[in-house]
PDB file of C-alpha atoms in Angstrom:
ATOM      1  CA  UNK A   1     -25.707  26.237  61.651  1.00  0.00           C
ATOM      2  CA  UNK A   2     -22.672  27.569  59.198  1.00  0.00           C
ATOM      3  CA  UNK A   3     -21.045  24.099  59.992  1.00  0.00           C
ATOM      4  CA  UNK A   4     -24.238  22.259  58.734  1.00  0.00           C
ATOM      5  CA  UNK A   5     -24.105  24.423  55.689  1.00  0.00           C
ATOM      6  CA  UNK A   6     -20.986  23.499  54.540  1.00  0.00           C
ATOM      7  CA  UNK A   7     -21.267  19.864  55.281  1.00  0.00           C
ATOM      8  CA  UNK A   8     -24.188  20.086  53.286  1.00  0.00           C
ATOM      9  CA  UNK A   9     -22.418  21.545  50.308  1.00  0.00           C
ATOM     10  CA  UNK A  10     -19.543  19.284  51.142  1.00  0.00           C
ATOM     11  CA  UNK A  11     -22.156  16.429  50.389  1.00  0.00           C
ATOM     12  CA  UNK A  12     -23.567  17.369  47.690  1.00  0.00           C
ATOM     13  CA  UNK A  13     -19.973  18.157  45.912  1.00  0.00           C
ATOM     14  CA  UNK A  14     -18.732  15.109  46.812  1.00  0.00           C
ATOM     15  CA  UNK A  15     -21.543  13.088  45.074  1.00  0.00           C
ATOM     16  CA  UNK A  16     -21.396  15.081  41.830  1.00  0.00           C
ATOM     17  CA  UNK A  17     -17.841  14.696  41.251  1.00  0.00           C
ATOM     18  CA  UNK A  18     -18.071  11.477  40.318  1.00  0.00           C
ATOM     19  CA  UNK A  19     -21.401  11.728  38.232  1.00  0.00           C
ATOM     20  CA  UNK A  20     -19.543  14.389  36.556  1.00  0.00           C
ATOM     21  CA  UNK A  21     -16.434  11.832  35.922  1.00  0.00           C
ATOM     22  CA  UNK A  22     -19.325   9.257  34.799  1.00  0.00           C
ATOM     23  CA  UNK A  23     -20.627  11.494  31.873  1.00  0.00           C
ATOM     24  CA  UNK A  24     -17.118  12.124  30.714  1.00  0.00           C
ATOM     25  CA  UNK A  25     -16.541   8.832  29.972  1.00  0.00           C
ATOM     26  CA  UNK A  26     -18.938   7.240  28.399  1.00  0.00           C
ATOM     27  CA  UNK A  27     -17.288   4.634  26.564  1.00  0.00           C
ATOM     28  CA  UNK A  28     -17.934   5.716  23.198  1.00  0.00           C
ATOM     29  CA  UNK A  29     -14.569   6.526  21.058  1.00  0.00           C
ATOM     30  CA  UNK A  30     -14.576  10.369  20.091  1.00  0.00           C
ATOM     31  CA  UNK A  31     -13.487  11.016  16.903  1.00  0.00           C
ATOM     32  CA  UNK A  32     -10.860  13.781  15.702  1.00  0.00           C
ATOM     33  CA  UNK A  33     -12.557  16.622  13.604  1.00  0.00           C
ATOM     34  CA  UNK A  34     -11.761  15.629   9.776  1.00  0.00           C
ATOM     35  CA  UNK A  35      -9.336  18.114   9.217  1.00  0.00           C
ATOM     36  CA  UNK A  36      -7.143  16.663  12.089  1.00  0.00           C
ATOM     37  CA  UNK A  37      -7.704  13.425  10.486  1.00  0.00           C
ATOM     38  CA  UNK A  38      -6.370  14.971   7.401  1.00  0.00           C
ATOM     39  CA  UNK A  39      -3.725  16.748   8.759  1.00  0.00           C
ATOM     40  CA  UNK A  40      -2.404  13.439   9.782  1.00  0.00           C
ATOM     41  CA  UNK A  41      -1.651  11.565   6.308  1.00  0.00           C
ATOM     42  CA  UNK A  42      -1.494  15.054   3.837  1.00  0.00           C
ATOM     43  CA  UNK A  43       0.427  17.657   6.168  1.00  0.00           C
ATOM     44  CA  UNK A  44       0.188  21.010   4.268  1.00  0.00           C
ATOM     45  CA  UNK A  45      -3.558  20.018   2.687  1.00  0.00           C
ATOM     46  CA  UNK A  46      -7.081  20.991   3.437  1.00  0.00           C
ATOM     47  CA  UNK A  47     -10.466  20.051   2.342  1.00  0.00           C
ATOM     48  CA  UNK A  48     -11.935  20.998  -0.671  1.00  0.00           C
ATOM     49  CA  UNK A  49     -14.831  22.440  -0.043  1.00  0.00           C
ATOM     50  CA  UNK A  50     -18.127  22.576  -2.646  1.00  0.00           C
ATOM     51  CA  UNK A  51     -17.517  26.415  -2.413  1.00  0.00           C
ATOM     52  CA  UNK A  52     -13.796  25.957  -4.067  1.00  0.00           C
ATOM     53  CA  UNK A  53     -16.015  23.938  -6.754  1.00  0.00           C
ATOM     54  CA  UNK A  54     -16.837  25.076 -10.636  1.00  0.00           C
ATOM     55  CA  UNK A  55     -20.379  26.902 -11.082  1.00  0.00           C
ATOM     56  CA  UNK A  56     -21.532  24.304 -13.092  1.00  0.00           C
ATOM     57  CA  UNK A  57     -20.728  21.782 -10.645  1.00  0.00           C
ATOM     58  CA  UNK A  58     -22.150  23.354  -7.995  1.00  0.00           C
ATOM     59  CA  UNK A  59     -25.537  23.508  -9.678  1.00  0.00           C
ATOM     60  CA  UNK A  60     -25.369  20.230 -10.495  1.00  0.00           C
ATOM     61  CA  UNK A  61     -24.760  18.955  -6.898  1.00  0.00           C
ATOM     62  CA  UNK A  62     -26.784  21.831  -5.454  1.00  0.00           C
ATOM     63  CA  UNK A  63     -30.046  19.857  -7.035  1.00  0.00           C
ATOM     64  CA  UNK A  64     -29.015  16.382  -6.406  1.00  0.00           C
ATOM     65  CA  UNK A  65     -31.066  14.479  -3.453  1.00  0.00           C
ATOM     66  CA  UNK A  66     -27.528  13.081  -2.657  1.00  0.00           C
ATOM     67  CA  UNK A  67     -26.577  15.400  -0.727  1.00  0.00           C
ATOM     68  CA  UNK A  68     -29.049  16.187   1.451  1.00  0.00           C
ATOM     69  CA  UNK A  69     -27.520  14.469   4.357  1.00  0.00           C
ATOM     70  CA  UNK A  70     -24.917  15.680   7.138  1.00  0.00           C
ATOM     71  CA  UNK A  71     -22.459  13.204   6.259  1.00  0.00           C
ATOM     72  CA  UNK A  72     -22.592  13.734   2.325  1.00  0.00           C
ATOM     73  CA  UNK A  73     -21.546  16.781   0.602  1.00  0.00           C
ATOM     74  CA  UNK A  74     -19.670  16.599  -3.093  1.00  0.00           C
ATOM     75  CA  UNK A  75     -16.142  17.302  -1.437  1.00  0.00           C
ATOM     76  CA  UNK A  76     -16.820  14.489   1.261  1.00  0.00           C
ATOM     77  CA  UNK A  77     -18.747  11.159   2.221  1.00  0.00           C
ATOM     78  CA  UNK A  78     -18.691  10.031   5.432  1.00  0.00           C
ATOM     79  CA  UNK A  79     -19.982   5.883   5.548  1.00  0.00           C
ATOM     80  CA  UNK A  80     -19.130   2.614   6.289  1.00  0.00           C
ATOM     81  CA  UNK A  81     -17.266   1.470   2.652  1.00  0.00           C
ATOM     82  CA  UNK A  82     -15.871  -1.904   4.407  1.00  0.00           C
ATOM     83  CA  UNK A  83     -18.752  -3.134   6.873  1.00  0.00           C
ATOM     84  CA  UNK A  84     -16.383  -3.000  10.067  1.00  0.00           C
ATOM     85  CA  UNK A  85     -18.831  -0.976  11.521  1.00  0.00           C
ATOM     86  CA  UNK A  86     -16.836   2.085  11.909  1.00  0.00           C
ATOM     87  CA  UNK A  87     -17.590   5.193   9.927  1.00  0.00           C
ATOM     88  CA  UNK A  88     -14.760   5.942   6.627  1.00  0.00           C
ATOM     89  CA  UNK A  89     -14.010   8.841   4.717  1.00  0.00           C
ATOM     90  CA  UNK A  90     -13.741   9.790   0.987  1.00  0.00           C
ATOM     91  CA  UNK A  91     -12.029  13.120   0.607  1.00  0.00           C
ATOM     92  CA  UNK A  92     -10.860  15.758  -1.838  1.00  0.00           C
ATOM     93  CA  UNK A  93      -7.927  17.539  -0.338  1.00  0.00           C
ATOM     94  CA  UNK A  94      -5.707  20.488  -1.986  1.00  0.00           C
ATOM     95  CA  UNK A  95      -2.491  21.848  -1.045  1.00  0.00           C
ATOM     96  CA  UNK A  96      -3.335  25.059   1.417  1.00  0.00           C
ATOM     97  CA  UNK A  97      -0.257  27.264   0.175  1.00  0.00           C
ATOM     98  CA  UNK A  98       0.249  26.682  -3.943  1.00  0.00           C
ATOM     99  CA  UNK A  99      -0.100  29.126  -6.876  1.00  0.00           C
ATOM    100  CA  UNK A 100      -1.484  25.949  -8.521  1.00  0.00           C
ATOM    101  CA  UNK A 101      -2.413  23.922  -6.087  1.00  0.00           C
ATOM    102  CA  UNK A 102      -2.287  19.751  -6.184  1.00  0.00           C
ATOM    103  CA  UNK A 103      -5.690  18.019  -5.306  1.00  0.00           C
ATOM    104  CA  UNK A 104      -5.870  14.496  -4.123  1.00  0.00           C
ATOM    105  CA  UNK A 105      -8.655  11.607  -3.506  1.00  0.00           C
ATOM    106  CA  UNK A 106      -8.223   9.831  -0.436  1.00  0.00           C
ATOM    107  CA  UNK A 107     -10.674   7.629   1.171  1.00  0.00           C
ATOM    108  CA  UNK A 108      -9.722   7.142   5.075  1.00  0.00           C
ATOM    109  CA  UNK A 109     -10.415   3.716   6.706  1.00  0.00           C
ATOM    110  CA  UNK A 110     -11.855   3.795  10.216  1.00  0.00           C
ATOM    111  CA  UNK A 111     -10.894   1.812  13.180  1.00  0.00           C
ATOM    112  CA  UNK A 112     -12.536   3.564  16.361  1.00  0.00           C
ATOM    113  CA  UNK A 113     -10.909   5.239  18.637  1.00  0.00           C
ATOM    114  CA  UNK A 114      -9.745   8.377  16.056  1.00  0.00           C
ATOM    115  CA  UNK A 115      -7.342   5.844  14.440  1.00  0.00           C
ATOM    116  CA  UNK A 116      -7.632   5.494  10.337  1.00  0.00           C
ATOM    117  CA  UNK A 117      -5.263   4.308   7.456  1.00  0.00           C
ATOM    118  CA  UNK A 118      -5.040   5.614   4.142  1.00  0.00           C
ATOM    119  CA  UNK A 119      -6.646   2.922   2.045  1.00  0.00           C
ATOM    120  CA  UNK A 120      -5.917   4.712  -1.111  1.00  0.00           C
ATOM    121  CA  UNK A 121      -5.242   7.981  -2.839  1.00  0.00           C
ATOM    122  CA  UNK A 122      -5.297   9.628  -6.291  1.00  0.00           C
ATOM    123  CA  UNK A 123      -3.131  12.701  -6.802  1.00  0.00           C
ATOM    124  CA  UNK A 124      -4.918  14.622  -9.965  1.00  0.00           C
ATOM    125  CA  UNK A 125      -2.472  17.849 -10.003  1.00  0.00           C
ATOM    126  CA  UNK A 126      -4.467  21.344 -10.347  1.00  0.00           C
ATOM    127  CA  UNK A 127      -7.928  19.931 -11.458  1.00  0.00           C
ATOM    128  CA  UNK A 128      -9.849  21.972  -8.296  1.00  0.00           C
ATOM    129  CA  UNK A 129     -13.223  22.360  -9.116  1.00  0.00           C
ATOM    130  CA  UNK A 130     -13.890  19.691 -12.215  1.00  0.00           C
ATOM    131  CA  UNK A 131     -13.891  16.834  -9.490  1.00  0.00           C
ATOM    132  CA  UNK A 132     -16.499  16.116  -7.336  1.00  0.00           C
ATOM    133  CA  UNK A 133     -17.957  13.029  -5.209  1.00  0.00           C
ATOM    134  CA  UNK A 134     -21.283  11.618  -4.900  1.00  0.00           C
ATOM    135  CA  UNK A 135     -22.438   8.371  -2.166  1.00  0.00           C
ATOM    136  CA  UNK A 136     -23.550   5.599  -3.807  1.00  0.00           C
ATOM    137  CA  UNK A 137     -26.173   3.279  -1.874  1.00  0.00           C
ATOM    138  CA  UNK A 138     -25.563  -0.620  -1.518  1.00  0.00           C
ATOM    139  CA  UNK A 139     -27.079  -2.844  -4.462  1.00  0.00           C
ATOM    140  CA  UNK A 140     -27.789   0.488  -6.458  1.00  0.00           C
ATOM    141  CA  UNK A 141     -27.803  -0.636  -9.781  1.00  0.00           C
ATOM    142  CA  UNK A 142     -24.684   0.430 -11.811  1.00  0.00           C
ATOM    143  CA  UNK A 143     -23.779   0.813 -15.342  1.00  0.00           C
ATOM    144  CA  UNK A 144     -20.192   0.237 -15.992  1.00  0.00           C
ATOM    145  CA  UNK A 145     -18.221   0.062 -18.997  1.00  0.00           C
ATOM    146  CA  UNK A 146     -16.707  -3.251 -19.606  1.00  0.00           C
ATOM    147  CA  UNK A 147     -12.661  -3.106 -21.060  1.00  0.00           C
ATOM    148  CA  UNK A 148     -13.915  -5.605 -24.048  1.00  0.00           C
ATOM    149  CA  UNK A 149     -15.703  -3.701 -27.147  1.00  0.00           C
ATOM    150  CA  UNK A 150     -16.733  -0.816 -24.384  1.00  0.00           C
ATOM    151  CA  UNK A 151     -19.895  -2.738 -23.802  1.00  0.00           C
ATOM    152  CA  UNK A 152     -21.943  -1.826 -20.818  1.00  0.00           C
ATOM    153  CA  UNK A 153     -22.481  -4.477 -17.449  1.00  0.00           C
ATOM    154  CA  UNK A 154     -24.412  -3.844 -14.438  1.00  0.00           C
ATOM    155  CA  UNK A 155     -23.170  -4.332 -11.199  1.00  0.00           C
ATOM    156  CA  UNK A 156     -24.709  -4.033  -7.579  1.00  0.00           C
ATOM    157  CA  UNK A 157     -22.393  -3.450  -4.689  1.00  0.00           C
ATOM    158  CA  UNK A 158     -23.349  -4.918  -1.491  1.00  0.00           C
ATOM    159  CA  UNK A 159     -21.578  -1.947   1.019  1.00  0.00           C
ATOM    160  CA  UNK A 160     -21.769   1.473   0.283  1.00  0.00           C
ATOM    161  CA  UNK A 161     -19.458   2.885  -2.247  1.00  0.00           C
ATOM    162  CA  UNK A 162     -18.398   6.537  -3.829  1.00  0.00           C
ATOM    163  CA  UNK A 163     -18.605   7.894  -7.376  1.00  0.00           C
ATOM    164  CA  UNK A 164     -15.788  10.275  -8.205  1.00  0.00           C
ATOM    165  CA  UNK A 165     -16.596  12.259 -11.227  1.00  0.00           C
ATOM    166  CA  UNK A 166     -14.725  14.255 -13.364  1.00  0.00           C
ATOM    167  CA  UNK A 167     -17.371  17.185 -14.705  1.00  0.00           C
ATOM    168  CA  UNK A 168     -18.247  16.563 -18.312  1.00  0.00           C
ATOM    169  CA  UNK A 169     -15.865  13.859 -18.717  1.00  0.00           C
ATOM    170  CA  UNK A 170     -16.196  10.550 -16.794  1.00  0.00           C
ATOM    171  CA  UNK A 171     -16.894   8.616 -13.787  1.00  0.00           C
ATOM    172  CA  UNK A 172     -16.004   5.772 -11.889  1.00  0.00           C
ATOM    173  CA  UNK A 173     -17.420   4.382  -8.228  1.00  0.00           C
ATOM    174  CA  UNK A 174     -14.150   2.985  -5.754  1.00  0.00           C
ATOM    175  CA  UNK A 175     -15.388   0.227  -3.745  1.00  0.00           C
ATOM    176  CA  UNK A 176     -14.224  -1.785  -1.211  1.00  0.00           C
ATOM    177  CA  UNK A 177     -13.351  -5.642  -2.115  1.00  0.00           C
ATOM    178  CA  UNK A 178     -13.660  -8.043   0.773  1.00  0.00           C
ATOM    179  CA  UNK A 179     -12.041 -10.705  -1.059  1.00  0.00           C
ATOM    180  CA  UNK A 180      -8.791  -9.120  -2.132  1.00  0.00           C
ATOM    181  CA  UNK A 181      -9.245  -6.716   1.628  1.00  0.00           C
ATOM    182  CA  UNK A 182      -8.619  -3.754  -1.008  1.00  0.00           C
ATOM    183  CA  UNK A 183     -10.338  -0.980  -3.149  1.00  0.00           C
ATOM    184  CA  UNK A 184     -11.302  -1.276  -6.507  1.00  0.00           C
ATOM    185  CA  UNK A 185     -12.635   1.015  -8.996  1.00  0.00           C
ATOM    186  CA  UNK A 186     -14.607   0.198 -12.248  1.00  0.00           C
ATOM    187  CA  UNK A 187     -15.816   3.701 -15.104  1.00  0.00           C
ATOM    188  CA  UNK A 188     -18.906   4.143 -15.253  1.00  0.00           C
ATOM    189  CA  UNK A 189     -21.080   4.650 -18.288  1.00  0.00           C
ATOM    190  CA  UNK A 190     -22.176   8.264 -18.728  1.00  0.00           C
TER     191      UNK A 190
END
């Protein structure tokens, strides 16, 4: 009878080893927490987070419909800027150990698999809590300031695209550019 026991439990381990092994790999790429990702092109830096923002900006951002998604906040946006079909990121950072400490925007190109490139970044010195991001839909209308006379243009972006703002002072949305396989930036009329 004990011998029929633990064949029985023999068995049944047997056949749930490898439906154990199955779920483990499902085929799907798992991706690094951000501030690994991070870690990797600014050693020393962390994420800004909308706590280490200004009051005012926080109100501000604390009202906008924006953010009221998991992959939006005013420190980070989490989308698909290029249309590979990978998820990117556009980041404030800051230096973790600094009396004054040096912020950067970075947006983060994904490739699957946890592996990203820097696609570009904007060092901005100690201006931690006057800077703030916001996602901007595809073809949402856009009001930019043109270089001639400072007229105004619109413009409608066909991928998703990011508005970095600079509280009380200016704007401007970064967006990716199939053609030249590069990001671009145009102001923004306030």
């Amino acid at each position: 009878m004990r011998i029929a026991a633990i064949a029985t439990l023999a068995g049944l381990l047997f056949l749930q080893v490898p439906a154990t092994a199955q779920n483990t790999v499902t085929g799907e790429s798992v991706e690094p927490p951000l501030d690994e990702i991070i870690a990797r092109f600014f050693p020393g830096y962390v994420p800004v987070t909308p706590g280490d923002l200004s009051a005012d900006v926080r109100a501000i951002t604390a009202r906008d419909p924006n953010y009221n998604h998991p992959d939006r906040s005013p420190t980070v946006i989490r989308a698909d800027f290029d249309g590979n079909g990978f998820a990117d990121y556009a980041v404030l950072v800051r230096e973790l150990a600094s009396n004054s400490p040096d912020e950067v925007f970075a947006i983060l190109m994904g490739y699957g698999d946890g592996r990203y490139a820097a696609a570009m970044k904007a060092f901005f010195g100690a201006l931690m809590g006057e800077v703030y991001l916001a996602f901007v839909p595809p073809e949402q209308p856009l009001t930019t300031v043109t270089a001639a006379g400072g007229g105004a243009a619109t413009m409608l972006l066909p991928m998703p695209s990011v508005r970095l703002t600079y509280y009380g002072r200016a704007s401007d949305v970064f967006y990716w550019d199939g053609d030249l396989g590069r990001f671009e930036s145009v102001p923004l009329q306030r």
